Amino acid sequence: MRTPQQPSLFDEMEIGGAPAAPRGGEPRVRPGPAGSSLPNPPDASPQPSLFAGEEPTVVLPEGYRVVATGAALAALVARLTAVPRFALDTETTDLDPMVGRLVGISFSPAVGEAFYVPVGHSVGRQVPWHRVAEALGTLLGDPARAKIGHNLKFDLRVLERAGLRVSGPHWDTMIAAYLVRAEGGHGLKECARRYLGREMQQFEDLIQQGRLAIQQMEVGAVARYACEDAEATFALREALAPRLAETDQEAVFRLECELVPVVAQMETDGVAVDVATLEELARALEEQLVAKAEACFAAAGQRFNLNSPRQIGAILYGSLGLPASRMTATGPSTDEMALRELAGQHALPGRILEYRELNKLLTTYALALPRAVSPITGRIHPGFHQIGARSGRFSCAHPNLQNLPKDSANTIRRAFVAAPGHVLLSADYSQIELRILAHVSQDPALLAAFQAGEDVHARTAADIFGVPLAAVTPEQRRVAKGINFGLVYGMSPQGLAAQLSIPVPEAERYASAYFARYAGVKTAMADILRRARAQGFVTTITGRRREVSGLKAPDGRARGQAERQAINAPIQGSAADVIKAAMVRLAPRLPEFGARMILQVHDELVIEVPEERAAALREVVVSIMEESPAPGFRVPLRVDTQIARAWS
DNA sequence: TTACTCACG
DNA sequence: ACGTACGTGAGTAAG
């Protein structure tokens, strides 16, 4: 693997005496407010060809064209102007759009037809970038023309960095492919194989063939590859559109495509982090960790690798002879629940738990997060994956900021801060999944509880224990809260019992008391299961589909798991639909406040806004998020907000 | 690469 | 009797 510290052979190479393109060595730090995207044109100086005097080695297939002259560029614009939609694809020097520079853009206005516009090659003839941008800008910004792309988020970010804004409507073939079929890969090449029966040239083959970085390769070779990408993408749209219709997922597809530019913006803007706070925390944790490790070794009577579950198991269940309660696939478990059970019998298990807590904070957060800060912007730019979760939720990675510790005892979230002069506005849905359940079930008692604005856990407690609302004890509310969480997860009495640390028969009594009071919920769940068994899938309020297999499995455990998935997916997935739709409605309102959406954590949105506009924006955010998400959705939605310098 | 553990909603 | 609920990503060990 290459690292920025180890430039390849080719970085030293200069062609035709022109200076090599500037590379990542000198990061231009862009401090301050969330990334106002400075123009960042590709490294595009036309240079004498490395291959001057040689015959072109690549013959383009019929229908593919290189756009390397002003006349060809005009012809491309005319051709694209004549069609209602076209596919586009970008070639870049890096897969990270924060780092990669534009090498070329390919377009396809029809099946069998594609154009490649080289803009960042270091060899061969090409039209200067400012002329390309000028010629294509209007077209790409035209809201009357649909842009088709495979993972458009990437191309939008790269083009934006190069100074070209691409407006919708967007038609993302990767998202379409995922909605049509979640299993298997969703790369362009795989999709072309599956839906077009085509075997495409792999990127690795292109690179290996030239043994050069893409921007240094002969334009013709890249053109052949890039044209195929754009053209296959165009063809994919035609193959996938009818499948989206067959599965009744046009509405959710439209939602996801409208979300693409919103997510692109969120990733590009990133979030500011106070590295000094994290470094200070890391130092403190390291100190505590050493002491805790020594305490563990003292209790164990020997030294061992505290990060190895296997070695911990050998000590606890071998040397110390403690009884193993829970098993994993490969041996006795040392997870938190297992160690808690042993805590009364020996000092070691409790100390291991304390060690693990510190170690998690140190390695996963305090040490790892500073490494994720971009040297280019000084901010962290996590990837938000619209199709990352089967339920319809986002997933978040590199780093995952959706699972930062929430415990007020630590300072991890406090290290996430607003830019100078700004604050973070956090807005989260209250009880969104239970409200979805109320809507889906139309259970009168649950609907009434929300419409009355009651504390729903207390209401549930009052109902299942048969006491007045005002008389509910904290313990009763705790049990009711467990029930309500359990409902969303497709609860089993066993799971409920384990979660609440109560006997199974008691959990069974609570569950039946609940379903007696909320009979609509019981019948709604039975309906979902019946339909799931008949159709093989469940759906959300927006029509997002999730296939569920195993509902007819003879193995009770497998069947139970499938049933819980079938119950949970419409609830979790509808909640995802609700917040995604709110993001789409909210995004166009943010510029007037100078604000940017920077994080989404399932039921929470975090927005960075100039301090003096925060109060005004809060009203807008709340009113948009609380809007009814669908016709006939009568459960009131409630959004709580916080405004602070930091995310905590 | 797989298994385990653990952070979040 | 049941292997302890739904959905994720990351760090580490060990093969």
XYZ file of C-alpha atoms (C1' of nucleotides) in Angstrom:
672
model
C 0.000 0.000 0.000
C 1.145 3.489 -0.804
C 1.052 6.098 1.859
C 1.415 9.831 1.424
C 4.886 9.508 2.912
C 5.982 7.115 0.214
C 5.517 8.713 -3.169
C 5.555 6.297 -6.020
C 8.169 6.291 -8.702
C 5.864 8.224 -10.924
C 5.486 11.190 -8.643
C 9.013 12.198 -9.495
C 8.373 12.053 -13.187
C 7.966 15.249 -15.080
C 6.585 15.302 -18.544
C 7.541 17.767 -21.229
C 9.400 19.845 -18.705
C 6.227 20.966 -16.963
C 6.257 20.849 -13.189
C 4.580 17.871 -11.647
C 1.143 18.539 -10.312
C 1.040 19.585 -6.674
C 0.156 16.652 -4.489
C -0.850 15.972 -0.966
C 2.447 16.956 0.602
C 1.459 20.459 1.614
C -2.031 20.339 3.045
C -3.829 23.612 2.671
C -5.533 23.962 5.992
C -8.938 25.504 5.759
C -9.900 26.412 9.292
C -13.042 28.151 10.288
C -16.654 27.597 9.399
C -17.757 24.404 7.757
C -16.077 24.033 4.411
C -16.920 26.840 2.132
C -15.793 24.940 -0.928
C -13.061 26.883 -2.525
C -12.650 26.404 -6.233
C -10.296 23.543 -6.720
C -9.794 23.015 -10.409
C -8.095 19.864 -11.568
C -4.407 19.904 -12.402
C -5.024 20.561 -16.035
C -2.264 22.034 -18.041
C -2.169 20.703 -21.589
C 1.208 19.195 -22.127
C 3.067 17.511 -24.881
C 2.170 13.876 -25.023
C 4.501 11.347 -23.582
C 3.509 9.326 -26.571
C 4.196 12.068 -29.109
C 5.250 10.536 -32.356
C 3.859 7.135 -31.454
C 0.743 5.628 -32.886
C -2.276 5.791 -30.570
C -2.386 2.449 -28.837
C -6.069 2.475 -28.038
C -8.901 2.300 -30.510
C -12.163 3.451 -28.976
C -15.220 1.319 -29.559
C -17.879 2.661 -31.904
C -19.996 5.204 -30.093
C -17.296 6.347 -27.684
C -15.601 9.730 -28.222
C -12.802 11.709 -26.612
C -13.627 15.388 -26.166
C -10.281 17.123 -26.505
C -11.054 20.171 -28.652
C -13.348 23.155 -28.417
C -15.379 21.846 -31.330
C -15.821 18.442 -29.729
C -16.848 20.111 -26.477
C -19.499 22.143 -28.280
C -20.758 18.985 -29.947
C -20.977 17.230 -26.564
C -22.965 20.079 -25.063
C -25.321 20.044 -28.029
C -25.827 16.305 -27.727
C -26.485 16.415 -23.971
C -28.827 19.362 -24.411
C -30.917 17.296 -26.790
C -31.729 14.576 -24.236
C -33.868 14.775 -21.078
C -31.360 12.840 -18.985
C -27.792 11.665 -19.198
C -25.393 9.582 -17.168
C -22.133 10.943 -15.856
C -19.105 9.514 -14.126
C -15.875 11.038 -12.871
C -12.350 9.662 -12.856
C -10.166 10.927 -10.027
C -6.706 10.472 -8.564
C -8.078 9.111 -5.280
C -11.164 7.358 -4.028
C -11.465 9.893 -1.225
C -13.249 12.891 -2.753
C -11.554 15.077 -0.159
C -8.192 14.098 -1.615
C -8.820 13.040 -5.182
C -8.489 15.480 -8.041
C -10.546 15.366 -11.161
C -8.898 13.518 -14.056
C -11.817 13.331 -16.454
C -15.590 13.247 -16.787
C -17.558 10.823 -18.909
C -21.099 11.309 -20.156
C -23.649 9.059 -21.770
C -26.799 10.430 -23.402
C -28.002 7.042 -24.650
C -27.231 3.348 -24.601
C -24.231 2.673 -26.792
C -23.030 6.259 -26.770
C -20.538 7.983 -24.478
C -18.035 10.850 -24.304
C -14.905 11.317 -22.258
C -13.680 14.778 -21.341
C -10.090 14.622 -20.078
C -9.365 17.533 -17.758
C -6.623 16.432 -15.410
C -4.343 14.235 -17.489
C -0.669 15.072 -17.492
C -0.319 13.816 -21.045
C -2.243 14.323 -24.240
C -4.397 17.086 -25.555
C -7.277 18.433 -23.518
C -9.494 21.497 -23.325
C -8.490 23.866 -20.491
C -10.572 23.324 -17.373
C -12.098 26.804 -17.283
C -13.540 26.268 -20.740
C -14.872 22.815 -19.829
C -16.450 24.187 -16.655
C -17.988 27.070 -18.549
C -19.389 24.817 -21.260
C -20.833 22.201 -18.897
C -21.851 24.394 -15.976
C -25.262 25.359 -17.294
C -26.090 21.816 -18.283
C -25.067 20.316 -14.945
C -26.903 22.999 -13.033
C -30.085 22.660 -15.058
C -32.866 21.370 -12.800
C -34.884 20.291 -15.827
C -32.333 17.643 -16.744
C -31.898 14.420 -14.784
C -28.388 13.263 -13.948
C -27.833 9.552 -13.716
C -24.903 8.205 -11.772
C -23.677 5.190 -9.885
C -22.998 6.473 -6.365
C -23.645 10.065 -7.414
C -22.631 11.358 -3.996
C -19.015 10.787 -4.980
C -19.246 12.600 -8.323
C -21.197 15.478 -6.790
C -18.490 15.997 -4.193
C -15.633 15.801 -6.691
C -17.300 18.165 -9.149
C -18.257 20.579 -6.390
C -14.648 20.712 -5.258
C -13.641 21.453 -8.829
C -16.126 24.317 -8.877
C -19.070 22.685 -10.655
C -22.409 22.428 -8.887
C -24.654 19.632 -10.113
C -28.341 20.076 -9.508
C -30.979 17.388 -9.459
C -33.068 15.545 -10.228
C -30.576 12.804 -9.480
C -31.033 9.170 -10.447
C -28.611 6.992 -8.518
C -28.279 3.513 -9.976
C -26.433 2.192 -6.930
C -29.285 3.133 -4.651
C -31.772 1.701 -7.119
C -29.873 -1.575 -7.247
C -29.805 -1.783 -3.463
C -33.526 -1.138 -3.111
C -34.289 -3.715 -5.769
C -32.060 -6.294 -4.158
C -30.164 -5.705 -0.920
C -28.050 -8.874 -1.069
C -24.784 -9.060 -2.898
C -22.518 -6.267 -4.008
C -23.737 -3.039 -5.566
C -20.655 -1.873 -7.432
C -21.154 -0.772 -11.025
C -19.378 -3.782 -12.452
C -21.434 -6.227 -10.417
C -24.667 -4.460 -11.291
C -23.785 -4.501 -14.994
C -23.166 -8.241 -14.754
C -26.418 -8.871 -12.908
C -28.804 -6.572 -14.735
C -27.191 -6.092 -18.132
C -25.370 -9.388 -18.563
C -22.243 -7.411 -19.330
C -18.684 -8.066 -18.244
C -16.985 -4.708 -17.834
C -13.343 -3.719 -17.744
C -12.141 -3.581 -14.146
C -10.357 -0.520 -12.837
C -7.453 -2.694 -11.716
C -7.005 -3.933 -15.260
C -6.866 -0.388 -16.571
C -4.211 0.560 -14.051
C -2.124 -2.585 -14.407
C -2.142 -2.302 -18.151
C -0.407 1.085 -18.021
C 1.475 0.627 -14.747
C 0.820 4.342 -14.283
C -1.387 6.489 -12.079
C -4.618 7.190 -13.917
C -3.831 10.852 -14.606
C -0.586 9.839 -16.288
C -2.139 7.278 -18.573
C -2.828 7.742 -22.229
C -6.170 9.524 -22.609
C -7.520 6.903 -25.003
C -7.123 4.053 -22.536
C -8.859 5.975 -19.773
C -11.521 7.146 -22.210
C -12.430 3.601 -23.161
C -12.800 2.691 -19.504
C -14.628 5.852 -18.442
C -17.035 5.818 -21.396
C -17.986 2.273 -20.560
C -18.758 3.305 -16.974
C -21.032 6.172 -17.969
C -22.704 4.193 -20.710
C -23.337 1.167 -18.509
C -24.774 3.496 -15.894
C -27.189 4.888 -18.444
C -28.170 1.356 -19.435
C -28.575 0.368 -15.791
C -31.191 3.030 -15.277
C -33.293 1.477 -18.009
C -32.877 -1.972 -16.486
C -33.586 -0.911 -12.911
C -36.476 1.530 -13.376
C -39.046 -1.179 -14.112
C -37.806 -3.211 -11.156
C -38.293 -0.257 -8.823
C -41.828 -0.011 -10.169
C -42.472 -3.729 -9.738
C -41.474 -3.481 -6.103
C -43.480 -0.279 -5.532
C -40.383 1.514 -4.287
C -40.492 4.601 -6.495
C -41.385 6.858 -3.579
C -38.585 5.694 -1.328
C -36.196 5.799 -4.284
C -37.172 9.399 -4.959
C -36.571 10.199 -1.298
C -33.120 8.615 -1.329
C -32.126 10.422 -4.525
C -33.252 13.773 -3.142
C -31.133 13.019 -0.105
C -27.948 12.405 -2.112
C -26.848 16.053 -2.408
C -27.743 16.643 1.239
C -25.473 13.813 2.342
C -22.753 14.920 -0.062
C -22.782 18.335 1.572
C -22.757 16.827 5.056
C -19.699 14.712 4.288
C -17.814 17.539 2.616
C -18.497 19.963 5.455
C -17.514 17.509 8.189
C -17.362 18.418 11.846
C -14.815 20.333 13.879
C -13.099 18.538 16.723
C -10.969 19.872 19.535
C -7.948 17.608 19.271
C -6.295 19.048 22.365
C -9.223 17.920 24.510
C -8.936 14.397 23.152
C -5.162 14.302 23.608
C -5.507 15.398 27.183
C -8.135 12.760 27.785
C -5.909 10.141 26.181
C -3.050 10.965 28.531
C -5.300 10.633 31.557
C -6.791 7.382 30.303
C -3.386 5.886 29.567
C -2.322 6.515 33.125
C -5.465 4.974 34.590
C -5.209 2.073 32.210
C -1.724 1.084 33.342
C -2.834 1.132 36.971
C -5.943 -0.884 36.190
C -3.936 -3.480 34.285
C -1.622 -3.929 37.270
C -4.647 -4.380 39.506
C -5.918 -7.084 37.170
C -2.575 -8.906 37.156
C -2.455 -8.741 40.943
C -5.922 -10.266 41.207
C -5.063 -12.933 38.634
C -1.716 -13.790 40.172
C -0.089 -13.609 36.733
C 0.437 -11.338 33.767
C -1.473 -11.891 30.547
C -2.901 -10.062 27.548
C -5.918 -8.222 28.875
C -7.116 -7.599 25.329
C -7.408 -11.312 24.591
C -10.787 -12.826 25.464
C -9.227 -16.232 25.065
C -6.505 -15.575 27.633
C -9.036 -14.011 29.999
C -11.180 -17.104 29.637
C -8.203 -19.359 30.378
C -7.484 -17.480 33.604
C -11.062 -17.151 34.854
C -12.370 -20.547 33.923
C -9.026 -22.394 34.020
C -6.548 -21.122 36.628
C -9.156 -19.580 38.924
C -11.752 -22.296 38.344
C -14.693 -19.887 38.187
C -17.910 -21.301 36.686
C -18.617 -20.439 33.048
C -22.197 -19.300 32.564
C -22.458 -18.119 28.984
C -20.896 -19.677 25.913
C -19.759 -18.247 22.616
C -19.344 -20.291 19.454
C -15.749 -21.120 20.400
C -15.738 -21.290 24.168
C -16.879 -19.744 27.441
C -17.803 -16.106 27.116
C -16.035 -13.248 28.849
C -18.493 -10.562 27.794
C -19.906 -7.993 30.171
C -22.866 -10.080 31.301
C -20.706 -13.099 32.004
C -18.191 -11.070 33.995
C -20.927 -9.361 35.992
C -22.229 -12.715 37.103
C -18.774 -13.597 38.402
C -18.171 -10.261 40.083
C -19.406 -11.487 43.463
C -17.016 -14.426 43.525
C -13.674 -12.861 42.663
C -12.020 -9.464 42.300
C -10.737 -10.070 38.770
C -13.926 -9.959 36.669
C -14.925 -6.529 37.922
C -11.441 -5.160 37.335
C -11.418 -6.541 33.794
C -14.681 -4.728 33.118
C -13.174 -1.495 34.390
C -10.081 -2.079 32.254
C -12.208 -2.664 29.181
C -14.223 0.492 29.719
C -11.070 2.586 29.901
C -9.464 0.738 27.009
C -12.503 1.255 24.781
C -12.522 4.965 25.482
C -8.813 5.254 24.861
C -8.335 3.166 21.733
C -11.634 3.550 19.889
C -12.200 7.221 20.643
C -9.493 9.274 22.329
C -6.642 7.889 20.186
C -8.506 7.094 16.973
C -10.555 10.253 16.444
C -7.613 12.676 16.143
C -6.196 10.430 13.434
C -9.399 10.964 11.447
C -8.934 14.715 11.227
C -8.381 15.724 7.624
C -5.074 17.522 7.083
C -6.822 19.449 4.339
C -9.728 20.914 6.291
C -8.825 20.302 9.913
C -12.198 18.641 10.392
C -13.482 15.076 10.574
C -15.410 13.905 7.504
C -17.215 10.671 8.268
C -18.879 8.739 5.494
C -22.651 8.565 5.819
C -23.964 5.592 3.885
C -27.558 5.915 2.806
C -27.761 2.256 2.012
C -25.569 1.141 4.872
C -28.279 -0.568 6.890
C -30.933 -3.041 5.825
C -33.507 -1.172 7.859
C -33.088 2.023 5.821
C -31.034 3.774 8.442
C -27.760 5.448 7.635
C -24.595 3.776 8.642
C -21.570 5.889 9.443
C -17.905 5.021 9.113
C -14.334 6.335 8.932
C -14.961 7.177 11.658
C -18.313 6.091 12.996
C -19.659 9.133 14.789
C -23.017 7.510 15.402
C -21.692 5.468 18.305
C -19.729 7.965 20.356
C -20.166 7.313 24.088
C -23.057 9.238 25.532
C -22.045 8.855 29.165
C -21.732 12.315 30.669
C -18.708 11.127 32.636
C -16.487 11.270 29.582
C -15.442 14.099 27.369
C -15.608 12.482 23.953
C -18.698 14.302 22.719
C -17.525 17.509 24.304
C -14.573 17.447 21.912
C -16.964 17.866 18.975
C -17.401 21.594 18.680
C -18.779 24.306 16.457
C -16.508 26.495 14.336
C -15.594 29.892 15.805
C -18.637 32.148 15.974
C -20.928 29.160 15.546
C -22.928 26.823 17.761
C -24.254 23.311 17.344
C -28.012 22.943 17.175
C -29.017 19.399 17.983
C -32.590 18.329 17.267
C -33.842 14.876 18.158
C -37.157 13.141 17.745
C -38.792 12.106 20.988
C -40.023 8.487 21.017
C -40.073 8.351 17.226
C -40.321 4.568 16.998
C -43.189 4.264 19.469
C -45.022 6.997 17.577
C -44.509 5.014 14.399
C -45.930 1.991 16.194
C -48.952 4.061 17.200
C -49.472 5.068 13.581
C -48.926 1.598 12.150
C -51.201 -0.069 14.693
C -53.756 2.746 14.971
C -54.221 1.450 18.503
C -56.662 3.874 20.179
C -54.976 3.818 23.585
C -51.492 4.412 22.207
C -52.723 7.123 19.840
C -54.527 8.811 22.706
C -51.436 8.755 24.894
C -49.404 10.591 22.274
C -52.171 12.974 21.342
C -52.528 13.891 25.016
C -48.794 14.526 25.192
C -48.373 12.073 28.055
C -45.168 10.498 29.347
C -45.709 7.333 27.364
C -43.649 5.049 29.599
C -45.566 6.226 32.663
C -48.841 5.772 30.770
C -47.844 2.224 29.845
C -46.920 1.536 33.464
C -50.245 2.866 34.704
C -52.063 0.638 32.223
C -50.230 -2.611 32.837
C -50.118 -2.219 36.620
C -53.649 -0.852 36.829
C -52.706 2.229 38.848
C -53.399 5.944 38.301
C -50.833 7.778 36.196
C -49.757 9.865 39.172
C -49.161 6.772 41.291
C -46.645 5.083 38.968
C -43.437 4.218 40.818
C -39.975 4.534 39.256
C -39.657 0.740 39.204
C -42.992 0.393 37.399
C -41.914 3.002 34.869
C -38.644 1.154 34.326
C -40.525 -2.061 33.571
C -42.887 -0.222 31.218
C -39.970 1.388 29.425
C -38.485 -2.073 28.920
C -41.780 -3.252 27.502
C -41.932 -0.340 25.097
C -38.386 -0.951 23.894
C -39.167 -4.638 23.637
C -42.190 -3.972 21.445
C -40.044 -2.221 18.887
C -37.606 -5.137 18.863
C -40.312 -7.767 18.449
C -39.950 -8.748 22.091
C -39.935 -12.254 23.426
C -40.759 -12.806 27.125
C -37.257 -14.241 27.522
C -35.595 -11.191 26.036
C -37.727 -8.896 28.153
C -36.914 -10.906 31.280
C -33.191 -10.756 30.553
C -33.258 -7.048 29.815
C -35.167 -6.172 32.965
C -33.496 -8.788 35.175
C -36.825 -10.260 36.168
C -38.100 -13.865 36.055
C -39.535 -15.039 32.751
C -43.051 -15.732 34.131
C -43.201 -12.169 35.406
C -42.167 -10.857 31.994
C -44.871 -12.999 30.435
C -47.486 -11.476 32.735
C -46.419 -7.954 31.810
C -46.457 -8.729 28.112
C -49.956 -10.168 28.229
C -51.169 -7.269 30.368
C -49.755 -4.918 27.744
C -51.391 -6.669 24.824
C -54.699 -6.827 26.657
C -54.662 -3.066 27.112
C -53.194 -2.303 23.676
C -55.000 -4.898 21.604
C -54.499 -2.879 18.434
C -50.754 -3.327 18.758
C -51.163 -7.084 19.086
C -53.341 -7.403 15.988
C -51.091 -5.054 14.004
C -48.099 -7.251 14.775
C -50.000 -10.358 13.830
C -50.984 -8.661 10.562
C -47.387 -7.744 9.812
C -46.293 -11.330 10.402
C -49.107 -12.759 8.293
C -48.278 -10.477 5.396
C -44.572 -11.116 5.811
C -45.151 -14.876 5.618
C -47.318 -14.499 2.530
C -45.110 -12.023 0.654
C -41.634 -12.645 2.004
C -41.102 -8.972 2.836
C -42.271 -6.114 5.041
C -42.585 -2.424 4.166
C -42.237 1.004 5.761
C -44.589 3.969 5.511
C -42.687 5.147 2.426
C -42.767 1.726 0.801
C -39.210 0.766 1.605
C -39.085 -2.994 1.357
C -37.142 -5.441 3.474
C -37.051 -9.096 2.618
C -37.381 -11.433 5.567
C -36.480 -15.075 5.175
C -36.842 -17.792 7.771
C -40.416 -17.062 8.805
C -41.332 -20.647 7.991
C -38.174 -22.245 9.332
C -38.809 -25.388 11.384
C -36.132 -24.258 13.813
C -37.974 -22.187 16.376
C -35.009 -20.025 17.164
C -34.368 -19.088 13.548
C -38.074 -18.479 13.053
C -38.245 -16.314 16.139
C -35.378 -14.198 14.890
C -37.064 -13.767 11.505
C -40.279 -12.755 13.255
C -38.507 -10.149 15.343
C -36.865 -8.759 12.219
C -40.249 -8.606 10.517
C -41.710 -6.662 13.447
C -38.733 -4.361 13.892
C -37.987 -3.514 10.265
C -41.159 -1.506 9.497
C -40.763 0.447 12.728
C -37.045 1.189 12.545
C -37.299 1.673 8.787
C -40.258 4.054 8.949
C -38.444 6.132 11.543
C -35.509 6.282 9.115
C -37.894 7.406 6.352
C -39.267 10.155 8.591
C -35.932 11.725 9.447
C -34.577 11.311 5.922
C -37.606 13.143 4.529
C -37.131 15.864 7.135
C -33.499 16.253 6.044
C -34.605 16.752 2.443
C -37.152 19.405 3.461
C -34.731 21.116 5.803
C -31.661 21.275 3.552
C -32.882 24.119 1.277
C -33.736 26.259 4.308
C -30.250 26.161 5.831
C -28.310 28.519 3.498
C -30.417 31.508 4.518
C -29.119 30.969 8.063
C -25.554 30.260 6.995
C -26.094 26.854 8.585
C -25.035 23.327 7.640
C -26.224 19.887 8.583
C -23.177 18.048 9.850
C -24.311 14.874 11.626
C -27.251 12.483 11.693
C -27.613 9.920 14.454
C -30.780 7.980 13.574
C -33.251 10.203 15.438
C -31.052 13.264 15.811
C -29.772 15.978 13.492
C -26.814 18.180 14.358
C -26.571 21.529 12.590
C -23.769 24.070 12.728
C -25.100 27.606 12.667
C -23.750 31.110 13.308
C -24.427 31.880 16.940
C -26.723 34.831 16.285
C -28.976 32.821 13.968
C -29.346 29.741 16.152
C -32.527 30.734 17.940
C -34.312 31.606 14.714
C -33.151 28.455 12.996
C -34.347 26.333 15.902
C -37.949 27.308 15.180
C -37.602 26.371 11.525
C -35.922 23.052 12.293
C -38.540 22.047 14.837
C -41.441 22.972 12.614
C -40.020 21.110 9.609
C -39.111 17.986 11.578
C -42.500 17.903 13.278
C -44.413 18.113 9.998
C -46.634 15.147 9.304
C -44.438 12.704 7.394
C -47.224 11.136 5.364
C -50.844 11.769 4.471
C -53.008 10.327 7.218
C -50.203 10.283 9.762
C -52.042 11.626 12.786
C -49.569 10.932 15.581
C -47.961 14.182 16.660
C -44.165 14.203 16.307
C -42.124 15.950 18.968
C -38.618 17.315 18.567
C -36.356 18.388 21.431
C -33.467 20.743 20.779
C -30.227 21.780 22.380
C -27.918 24.641 21.464
C -24.333 24.627 22.662
C -20.771 25.229 21.600
C -20.111 21.511 21.810
C -22.065 18.345 21.103
C -22.978 17.335 24.629
C -10.469 -13.193 7.361
C -13.236 -14.475 11.463
C -14.567 -14.125 16.256
C -15.274 -11.490 20.198
C -16.386 -7.480 22.602
C -18.622 -3.044 23.111
C -19.940 1.866 21.761
C -24.534 4.077 19.885
C -29.980 4.642 18.525
C -36.989 -25.024 27.421
C -35.366 -21.293 25.725
C -28.956 -19.062 24.685
C -31.170 -14.075 26.294
C -34.510 -8.478 21.496
C -33.623 -4.791 16.409
C -29.918 -2.159 13.611
C -24.886 -0.678 13.007
C -18.815 0.000 13.015
C -14.242 -0.457 15.241
C -10.258 -2.423 17.758
C -7.900 -6.481 18.851
C -6.444 -11.325 18.754
C -5.616 -15.341 16.383
C -5.696 -18.313 12.378
